[in-house]
Amino acid sequence: MSRALTLTITTPTRVLVAGLEVRAVRAEDESGSFGLLPGHTDFLTVLPASVLRWRTADDVTHYCAQGGGLLTVEGGTRVAVACRQGTLGDDLARLEEEVDRLRAAETDIARKARVEQMRLHANAVRQLMRFLRPERPGTFGAVGAEAAATEADEVS
């Protein structure tokens, strides 16, 4: 078993870390924080906006604030992170502020999407109500009433 992991971190526009040998990686997903060591089983998880940490062979910890992405472990030695955006740095406090900003932006986007979904749903219900009212000529309810009246006239 190898005593090192190979870490790669990419965004859609650039490679932040390319094949760096590290001793350990620490990340978090929706279930919480977790660590990766050499020999870890193959693994795939979705990362929310968070700070990714790794320790190099010289026992120095490095950080990357990433804006949500996908982490994979292959063969117990290769760790790859594909994220929407990422910022490398050694100032953990500043990177955590960056993550807070990214999470706030994600929350705002999700809120706007829910509002738009509710608006579309309300419009669809209004349209259905408009076409299903029995008192409006040319609607299903009115057609049904006209047909019933015609049948009543024919019977009498």
Coordinates of N, CA, C and O in Angstrom, one line a residue:
M1 N 0.8 -1.2 0.0 CA 0.0 0.0 0.0 C 0.9 1.2 0.0 O 1.9 1.3 0.7
S2 N 0.5 2.2 -0.8 CA 1.2 3.5 -0.9 C 1.1 4.3 0.3 O 0.0 4.2 1.0
R3 N 2.1 5.0 0.7 CA 2.0 5.9 1.9 C 1.6 7.3 1.6 O 1.7 8.2 2.4
A4 N 1.1 7.5 0.3 CA 0.7 8.9 -0.1 C -0.6 8.8 -0.9 O -0.8 7.8 -1.6
L5 N -1.3 9.9 -0.9 CA -2.4 10.2 -1.8 C -2.0 11.2 -2.9 O -1.1 12.0 -2.6
T6 N -2.6 11.1 -4.0 CA -2.3 12.1 -5.1 C -3.6 12.9 -5.2 O -4.7 12.4 -5.4
L7 N -3.4 14.2 -4.9 CA -4.6 15.2 -4.9 C -4.6 16.0 -6.1 O -3.6 16.6 -6.5
T8 N -5.8 16.1 -6.7 CA -6.0 17.0 -7.8 C -7.3 17.8 -7.5 O -8.3 17.2 -7.2
I9 N -7.2 19.1 -7.7 CA -8.4 20.0 -7.5 C -8.6 20.8 -8.7 O -7.6 21.5 -9.1
T10 N -9.8 20.7 -9.3 CA -10.0 21.5 -10.6 C -11.3 22.3 -10.5 O -12.2 21.9 -9.7
T11 N -11.4 23.4 -11.2 CA -12.6 24.1 -11.5 C -12.9 24.0 -13.0 O -12.0 23.5 -13.7
P12 N -14.0 24.5 -13.5 CA -14.2 24.5 -14.9 C -13.2 25.2 -15.7 O -13.0 24.9 -16.9
T13 N -12.5 26.2 -15.1 CA -11.6 27.1 -15.9 C -10.1 26.8 -15.6 O -9.3 27.3 -16.4
R14 N -9.8 26.1 -14.5 CA -8.4 26.0 -14.2 C -8.1 24.8 -13.2 O -9.0 24.3 -12.6
V15 N -6.9 24.4 -13.2 CA -6.4 23.4 -12.3 C -5.8 24.1 -11.1 O -4.8 24.8 -11.3
L16 N -6.3 23.9 -9.9 CA -5.8 24.5 -8.7 C -4.6 23.7 -8.1 O -3.6 24.3 -7.7
V17 N -4.8 22.4 -8.1 CA -3.8 21.5 -7.5 C -3.7 20.3 -8.5 O -4.7 19.7 -8.8
A18 N -2.5 20.0 -9.0 CA -2.4 19.0 -10.0 C -1.4 17.9 -9.5 O -0.2 18.0 -9.4
G19 N -2.0 16.7 -9.1 CA -1.2 15.6 -8.8 C -0.3 15.7 -7.6 O 0.8 15.2 -7.6
L20 N -0.7 16.5 -6.6 CA 0.2 16.8 -5.4 C 0.2 15.6 -4.5 O -0.9 15.0 -4.2
E21 N 1.3 15.1 -4.0 CA 1.4 14.0 -3.1 C 1.1 14.6 -1.7 O 1.7 15.5 -1.2
V22 N 0.1 14.0 -1.0 CA -0.3 14.4 0.3 C -0.5 13.2 1.2 O -0.6 12.1 0.8
R23 N -0.4 13.4 2.5 CA -0.5 12.4 3.5 C -2.0 12.1 3.9 O -2.4 11.0 4.2
A24 N -2.8 13.2 3.9 CA -4.2 13.1 4.3 C -5.0 14.2 3.7 O -4.5 15.3 3.5
V25 N -6.3 13.9 3.6 CA -7.2 15.0 3.1 C -8.4 15.0 4.0 O -8.9 13.9 4.5
R26 N -8.9 16.2 4.3 CA -10.1 16.3 5.2 C -11.1 17.2 4.4 O -10.8 18.2 3.8
A27 N -12.3 16.7 4.4 CA -13.4 17.4 3.6 C -14.7 17.2 4.4 O -14.7 16.6 5.4
E28 N -15.8 17.8 3.9 CA -17.1 17.6 4.5 C -18.1 17.5 3.4 O -18.0 18.2 2.3
D29 N -19.1 16.6 3.6 CA -20.2 16.5 2.7 C -21.5 16.7 3.6 O -21.4 17.2 4.7
E30 N -22.7 16.4 3.1 CA -23.9 16.7 3.8 C -24.0 15.9 5.1 O -24.7 16.3 6.0
S31 N -23.3 14.8 5.2 CA -23.3 13.9 6.4 C -22.4 14.4 7.5 O -22.4 13.9 8.6
G32 N -21.4 15.3 7.1 CA -20.5 15.8 8.1 C -19.0 15.8 7.5 O -18.8 15.5 6.4
S33 N -18.1 16.0 8.5 CA -16.7 16.0 8.1 C -16.1 14.6 8.1 O -16.5 13.7 8.8
F34 N -15.2 14.4 7.1 CA -14.5 13.1 7.0 C -13.1 13.2 6.6 O -12.7 14.3 6.1
G35 N -12.3 12.2 6.9 CA -10.9 12.2 6.5 C -10.6 11.1 5.5 O -11.2 10.0 5.5
L36 N -9.6 11.3 4.7 CA -9.1 10.3 3.7 C -7.6 10.1 4.0 O -6.8 11.0 4.0
L37 N -7.3 8.8 4.1 CA -5.9 8.4 4.2 C -5.5 7.4 3.1 O -6.4 6.9 2.4
P38 N -4.2 7.2 2.8 CA -3.9 6.2 1.7 C -4.5 4.9 2.0 O -4.6 4.4 3.2
G39 N -5.0 4.2 1.0 CA -5.7 2.9 1.1 C -7.2 3.0 1.3 O -7.9 2.0 1.4
H40 N -7.7 4.2 1.3 CA -9.2 4.4 1.4 C -9.9 3.7 0.3 O -9.4 3.7 -0.8
T41 N -11.0 3.2 0.6 CA -11.8 2.5 -0.4 C -12.3 3.5 -1.5 O -12.4 4.7 -1.2
D42 N -12.7 3.0 -2.6 CA -13.2 3.9 -3.7 C -14.4 4.6 -3.1 O -15.2 4.0 -2.4
F43 N -14.6 5.9 -3.5 CA -15.5 6.7 -2.8 C -16.0 7.9 -3.7 O -15.2 8.3 -4.5
L44 N -17.2 8.3 -3.6 CA -17.7 9.4 -4.4 C -18.7 10.1 -3.5 O -19.6 9.5 -2.9
T45 N -18.6 11.4 -3.4 CA -19.5 12.2 -2.6 C -19.7 13.6 -3.2 O -18.7 14.1 -3.9
V46 N -20.8 14.2 -2.9 CA -21.0 15.6 -3.3 C -20.6 16.5 -2.1 O -21.0 16.3 -1.0
L47 N -19.8 17.6 -2.5 CA -19.4 18.5 -1.4 C -20.2 19.8 -1.5 O -20.3 20.4 -2.6
P48 N -20.7 20.3 -0.4 CA -21.3 21.6 -0.4 C -20.1 22.6 -0.3 O -18.9 22.2 -0.2
A49 N -20.4 23.9 -0.4 CA -19.4 24.9 -0.2 C -18.7 24.7 1.1 O -19.4 24.6 2.2
S50 N -17.4 24.5 1.1 CA -16.7 24.2 2.4 C -15.2 24.4 2.1 O -14.8 24.7 1.0
V51 N -14.4 24.2 3.2 CA -13.0 24.3 3.2 C -12.4 22.9 3.1 O -12.7 22.1 4.0
L52 N -11.7 22.6 2.1 CA -11.0 21.4 1.9 C -9.6 21.5 2.5 O -8.9 22.6 2.3
R53 N -9.1 20.5 3.3 CA -7.8 20.6 3.9 C -7.0 19.4 3.5 O -7.5 18.3 3.4
W54 N -5.7 19.6 3.4 CA -4.8 18.5 3.2 C -3.4 18.7 3.8 O -3.0 19.9 4.0
R55 N -2.8 17.6 4.2 CA -1.5 17.7 4.9 C -0.4 17.1 3.9 O -0.6 15.9 3.5
T56 N 0.6 17.8 3.7 CA 1.7 17.3 2.8 C 2.7 16.5 3.6 O 2.6 16.4 4.8
A57 N 3.7 15.9 2.9 CA 4.7 15.0 3.5 C 5.5 15.8 4.6 O 5.9 15.2 5.6
D58 N 5.7 17.1 4.4 CA 6.4 17.9 5.4 C 5.5 18.4 6.6 O 5.9 19.2 7.3
D59 N 4.4 17.8 6.7 CA 3.4 18.0 7.8 C 2.9 19.4 7.8 O 2.5 20.0 8.9
V60 N 2.8 20.1 6.7 CA 2.2 21.4 6.5 C 0.7 21.2 6.0 O 0.5 20.5 5.1
T61 N -0.2 21.9 6.7 CA -1.6 21.9 6.2 C -1.9 23.0 5.3 O -1.5 24.2 5.5
H62 N -2.6 22.7 4.2 CA -3.0 23.6 3.2 C -4.5 23.6 3.0 O -5.2 22.6 3.4
Y63 N -5.1 24.7 2.5 CA -6.5 24.8 2.4 C -7.0 25.3 1.1 O -6.3 26.0 0.3
C64 N -8.3 24.9 0.8 CA -8.9 25.4 -0.4 C -10.4 25.6 -0.1 O -11.1 24.7 0.3
A65 N -10.8 26.9 -0.2 CA -12.3 27.2 -0.1 C -12.9 26.8 -1.5 O -12.5 27.3 -2.5
Q66 N -13.8 25.9 -1.5 CA -14.4 25.4 -2.7 C -15.9 25.6 -2.7 O -16.5 25.5 -1.6
G67 N -16.5 26.0 -3.8 CA -17.9 26.3 -3.9 C -18.8 25.2 -4.3 O -19.7 25.4 -5.1
G68 N -18.6 24.0 -3.7 CA -19.5 22.9 -4.0 C -18.9 22.1 -5.2 O -18.4 22.7 -6.1
G69 N -18.9 20.8 -5.1 CA -18.4 20.0 -6.1 C -18.5 18.5 -5.9 O -19.4 18.1 -5.1
L70 N -17.6 17.8 -6.5 CA -17.6 16.3 -6.4 C -16.3 15.8 -6.0 O -15.3 16.3 -6.6
L71 N -16.2 15.0 -5.0 CA -14.9 14.4 -4.6 C -15.0 12.9 -4.9 O -16.0 12.2 -4.6
T72 N -13.9 12.4 -5.5 CA -13.8 11.0 -5.8 C -12.4 10.4 -5.2 O -11.4 11.1 -5.2
V73 N -12.5 9.2 -4.8 CA -11.3 8.5 -4.4 C -11.2 7.2 -5.3 O -12.2 6.5 -5.4
E74 N -10.1 7.0 -5.9 CA -9.9 5.8 -6.8 C -8.7 5.1 -6.5 O -7.6 5.7 -6.3
G75 N -8.8 3.8 -6.3 CA -7.6 3.0 -6.1 C -6.9 3.2 -4.8 O -5.8 2.8 -4.6
G76 N -7.6 3.9 -3.9 CA -7.0 4.1 -2.6 C -5.8 5.1 -2.6 O -5.2 5.4 -1.5
T77 N -5.5 5.7 -3.8 CA -4.4 6.6 -3.8 C -4.7 7.9 -4.5 O -4.0 8.9 -4.4
R78 N -5.7 8.0 -5.4 CA -6.0 9.2 -6.1 C -7.3 9.9 -5.6 O -8.4 9.3 -5.6
V79 N -7.1 11.1 -5.2 CA -8.3 11.9 -4.7 C -8.4 13.1 -5.7 O -7.5 13.8 -6.0
A80 N -9.6 13.2 -6.3 CA -9.9 14.3 -7.2 C -11.1 15.0 -6.7 O -12.1 14.5 -6.3
V81 N -11.0 16.4 -6.8 CA -12.1 17.2 -6.5 C -12.4 18.1 -7.7 O -11.5 18.8 -8.1
A82 N -13.6 18.1 -8.2 CA -14.0 18.9 -9.2 C -15.1 19.9 -8.6 O -16.1 19.4 -8.1
C83 N -14.7 21.2 -8.5 CA -15.6 22.1 -7.9 C -16.0 23.3 -8.8 O -15.3 23.5 -9.8
R84 N -17.1 24.0 -8.5 CA -17.5 25.1 -9.3 C -16.5 26.2 -9.3 O -16.2 26.8 -10.3
Q85 N -16.0 26.5 -8.1 CA -15.0 27.5 -7.9 C -14.2 27.2 -6.7 O -14.6 26.5 -5.8
G86 N -12.9 27.7 -6.7 CA -12.0 27.4 -5.6 C -11.0 28.5 -5.4 O -10.6 29.1 -6.3
T87 N -10.6 28.6 -4.1 CA -9.6 29.6 -3.7 C -8.6 28.9 -2.8 O -9.0 28.5 -1.7
L88 N -7.4 28.9 -3.2 CA -6.3 28.3 -2.4 C -5.8 29.4 -1.4 O -5.9 30.6 -1.7
G89 N -5.4 29.0 -0.3 CA -4.8 29.9 0.7 C -4.4 29.2 2.0 O -4.7 28.1 2.2
D90 N -3.7 30.0 2.8 CA -3.2 29.5 4.1 C -3.9 30.2 5.3 O -3.7 29.8 6.4
D91 N -4.7 31.2 5.0 CA -5.4 31.9 6.0 C -6.8 31.3 6.2 O -7.8 31.6 5.4
L92 N -6.9 30.4 7.1 CA -8.2 29.6 7.3 C -9.4 30.5 7.6 O -10.5 30.3 7.1
A93 N -9.2 31.5 8.4 CA -10.3 32.4 8.8 C -10.8 33.1 7.5 O -12.0 33.2 7.3
R94 N -9.9 33.6 6.7 CA -10.4 34.3 5.4 C -11.1 33.3 4.5 O -12.1 33.6 3.9
L95 N -10.6 32.1 4.4 CA -11.2 31.1 3.6 C -12.6 30.7 4.1 O -13.5 30.4 3.3
E96 N -12.7 30.6 5.4 CA -14.0 30.3 6.0 C -15.1 31.4 5.7 O -16.2 31.1 5.5
E97 N -14.6 32.7 5.7 CA -15.4 33.8 5.3 C -15.9 33.6 3.9 O -17.0 33.9 3.5
E98 N -15.0 33.2 3.0 CA -15.3 33.0 1.6 C -16.3 31.9 1.5 O -17.3 32.0 0.7
V99 N -16.2 30.8 2.3 CA -17.2 29.7 2.2 C -18.6 30.3 2.7 O -19.6 29.9 2.1
D100 N -18.6 31.1 3.8 CA -19.8 31.6 4.2 C -20.5 32.5 3.1 O -21.7 32.4 2.9
R101 N -19.7 33.2 2.4 CA -20.2 34.0 1.3 C -20.8 33.1 0.2 O -21.9 33.3 -0.3
L102 N -20.1 32.0 -0.1 CA -20.5 31.1 -1.1 C -21.8 30.4 -0.7 O -22.8 30.2 -1.5
R103 N -21.9 30.0 0.6 CA -23.1 29.4 1.1 C -24.3 30.3 1.0 O -25.4 29.9 0.7
A104 N -24.1 31.6 1.4 CA -25.1 32.6 1.3 C -25.6 32.8 -0.1 O -26.8 32.9 -0.3
A105 N -24.7 32.8 -1.1 CA -25.1 32.9 -2.5 C -25.9 31.7 -2.9 O -26.9 31.8 -3.6
E106 N -25.5 30.5 -2.5 CA -26.3 29.2 -2.8 C -27.7 29.3 -2.2 O -28.6 28.9 -2.9
T107 N -27.8 29.8 -1.0 CA -29.1 29.9 -0.3 C -30.0 30.9 -1.0 O -31.1 30.6 -1.2
D108 N -29.4 32.0 -1.5 CA -30.1 33.0 -2.2 C -30.6 32.5 -3.5 O -31.8 32.7 -3.9
I109 N -29.8 31.7 -4.2 CA -30.2 31.1 -5.5 C -31.3 30.1 -5.3 O -32.3 30.1 -6.0
A110 N -31.2 29.3 -4.2 CA -32.3 28.3 -3.9 C -33.6 29.0 -3.6 O -34.6 28.6 -4.0
R111 N -33.5 30.1 -2.8 CA -34.7 30.8 -2.4 C -35.4 31.4 -3.7 O -36.6 31.3 -3.9
K112 N -34.6 32.0 -4.6 CA -35.1 32.6 -5.8 C -35.8 31.5 -6.7 O -36.8 31.7 -7.3
A113 N -35.2 30.3 -6.7 CA -35.7 29.2 -7.5 C -37.1 28.8 -6.9 O -38.0 28.5 -7.6
R114 N -37.2 28.7 -5.5 CA -38.4 28.3 -4.9 C -39.5 29.4 -5.2 O -40.7 29.0 -5.5
V115 N -39.2 30.6 -5.1 CA -40.1 31.7 -5.4 C -40.6 31.6 -6.8 O -41.8 31.7 -7.1
E116 N -39.8 31.4 -7.8 CA -40.2 31.3 -9.2 C -41.0 30.0 -9.4 O -42.0 30.1 -10.1
Q117 N -40.7 28.9 -8.7 CA -41.5 27.7 -8.8 C -42.9 27.9 -8.3 O -43.9 27.5 -8.9
M118 N -43.0 28.6 -7.1 CA -44.3 28.9 -6.6 C -45.1 29.9 -7.5 O -46.3 29.7 -7.6
R119 N -44.4 30.8 -8.1 CA -45.1 31.8 -9.0 C -45.7 31.0 -10.2 O -46.8 31.2 -10.6
L120 N -44.9 30.1 -10.8 CA -45.3 29.3 -11.9 C -46.5 28.4 -11.5 O -47.4 28.2 -12.3
H121 N -46.4 27.8 -10.4 CA -47.5 26.9 -9.9 C -48.8 27.7 -9.7 O -49.9 27.3 -10.2
A122 N -48.7 28.9 -9.1 CA -49.9 29.7 -8.9 C -50.5 30.1 -10.2 O -51.7 30.1 -10.4
N123 N -49.7 30.5 -11.2 CA -50.2 30.8 -12.5 C -50.9 29.6 -13.2 O -51.9 29.8 -13.8
A124 N -50.3 28.5 -13.1 CA -50.9 27.3 -13.6 C -52.3 27.0 -13.0 O -53.3 26.7 -13.7
V125 N -52.4 27.1 -11.7 CA -53.7 26.9 -11.0 C -54.7 28.0 -11.5 O -55.8 27.7 -11.7
R126 N -54.3 29.2 -11.6 CA -55.2 30.3 -12.1 C -55.7 30.0 -13.5 O -56.9 30.1 -13.8
Q127 N -54.8 29.5 -14.4 CA -55.2 29.1 -15.7 C -56.2 28.0 -15.7 O -57.2 28.0 -16.4
L128 N -56.0 27.0 -14.9 CA -56.9 25.9 -14.8 C -58.3 26.3 -14.3 O -59.3 25.9 -14.8
M129 N -58.2 27.2 -13.2 CA -59.5 27.7 -12.7 C -60.3 28.5 -13.7 O -61.5 28.4 -13.8
R130 N -59.6 29.3 -14.5 CA -60.2 30.1 -15.5 C -60.9 29.2 -16.6 O -62.0 29.5 -17.0
F131 N -60.3 28.1 -16.9 CA -60.9 27.3 -18.0 C -61.9 26.2 -17.4 O -62.6 25.7 -18.2
L132 N -61.9 26.0 -16.2 CA -62.8 25.0 -15.6 C -64.0 25.6 -14.9 O -64.9 24.9 -14.5
R133 N -64.2 26.9 -14.9 CA -65.4 27.6 -14.3 C -66.6 27.2 -15.1 O -66.6 27.5 -16.3
P134 N -67.7 26.7 -14.5 CA -68.9 26.4 -15.3 C -69.6 27.6 -15.8 O -70.4 27.4 -16.8
E135 N -69.5 28.7 -15.3 CA -70.3 29.9 -15.7 C -69.7 30.5 -17.0 O -70.4 31.3 -17.6
R136 N -68.5 30.2 -17.4 CA -67.9 30.8 -18.6 C -68.3 30.0 -19.8 O -68.2 28.8 -19.9
P137 N -68.8 30.7 -20.8 CA -69.1 30.0 -22.1 C -67.8 29.5 -22.7 O -66.8 30.1 -22.6
G138 N -68.0 28.3 -23.3 CA -66.8 27.7 -24.0 C -65.9 27.0 -23.1 O -64.8 26.5 -23.5
T139 N -66.3 26.8 -21.8 CA -65.4 26.0 -20.9 C -66.1 24.6 -20.8 O -67.2 24.4 -21.2
F140 N -65.3 23.7 -20.2 CA -65.8 22.3 -20.0 C -67.1 22.3 -19.2 O -68.0 21.6 -19.5
G141 N -67.1 23.1 -18.1 CA -68.3 23.1 -17.3 C -69.5 23.6 -18.1 O -70.6 23.1 -18.0
A142 N -69.3 24.7 -18.9 CA -70.4 25.3 -19.7 C -70.9 24.3 -20.8 O -72.1 24.1 -21.0
V143 N -69.9 23.6 -21.4 CA -70.3 22.6 -22.4 C -71.1 21.5 -21.8 O -72.1 21.1 -22.3
G144 N -70.7 21.1 -20.6 CA -71.5 20.0 -19.9 C -72.9 20.5 -19.6 O -73.8 19.8 -19.8
A145 N -73.0 21.8 -19.2 CA -74.3 22.3 -18.8 C -75.2 22.4 -20.1 O -76.4 22.1 -20.1
E146 N -74.6 22.9 -21.2 CA -75.3 23.0 -22.5 C -75.8 21.7 -22.9 O -76.9 21.5 -23.4
A147 N -74.9 20.7 -22.8 CA -75.3 19.3 -23.3 C -76.4 18.8 -22.4 O -77.4 18.2 -22.9
A148 N -76.4 19.0 -21.1 CA -77.5 18.6 -20.2 C -78.8 19.3 -20.6 O -79.9 18.7 -20.6
A149 N -78.7 20.6 -20.9 CA -79.9 21.3 -21.2 C -80.5 20.8 -22.6 O -81.7 20.7 -22.7
T150 N -79.6 20.5 -23.5 CA -80.1 20.0 -24.8 C -80.8 18.7 -24.6 O -81.8 18.4 -25.2
E151 N -80.2 17.8 -23.8 CA -80.8 16.5 -23.5 C -82.1 16.7 -22.9 O -83.1 15.9 -23.2
A152 N -82.3 17.6 -21.9 CA -83.5 17.8 -21.2 C -84.6 18.3 -22.2 O -85.7 17.9 -22.2
D153 N -84.2 19.2 -23.2 CA -85.1 19.7 -24.2 C -85.6 18.5 -25.1 O -86.8 18.5 -25.5
E154 N -84.7 17.6 -25.4 CA -85.0 16.5 -26.3 C -86.0 15.5 -25.6 O -86.9 15.0 -26.3
V155 N -85.8 15.3 -24.3 CA -86.6 14.4 -23.6 C -88.1 15.0 -23.4 O -89.0 14.2 -23.5
S156 N -88.2 16.3 -23.2 CA -89.5 16.8 -23.0 C -90.3 17.1 -24.3 O -90.4 16.7 -25.3

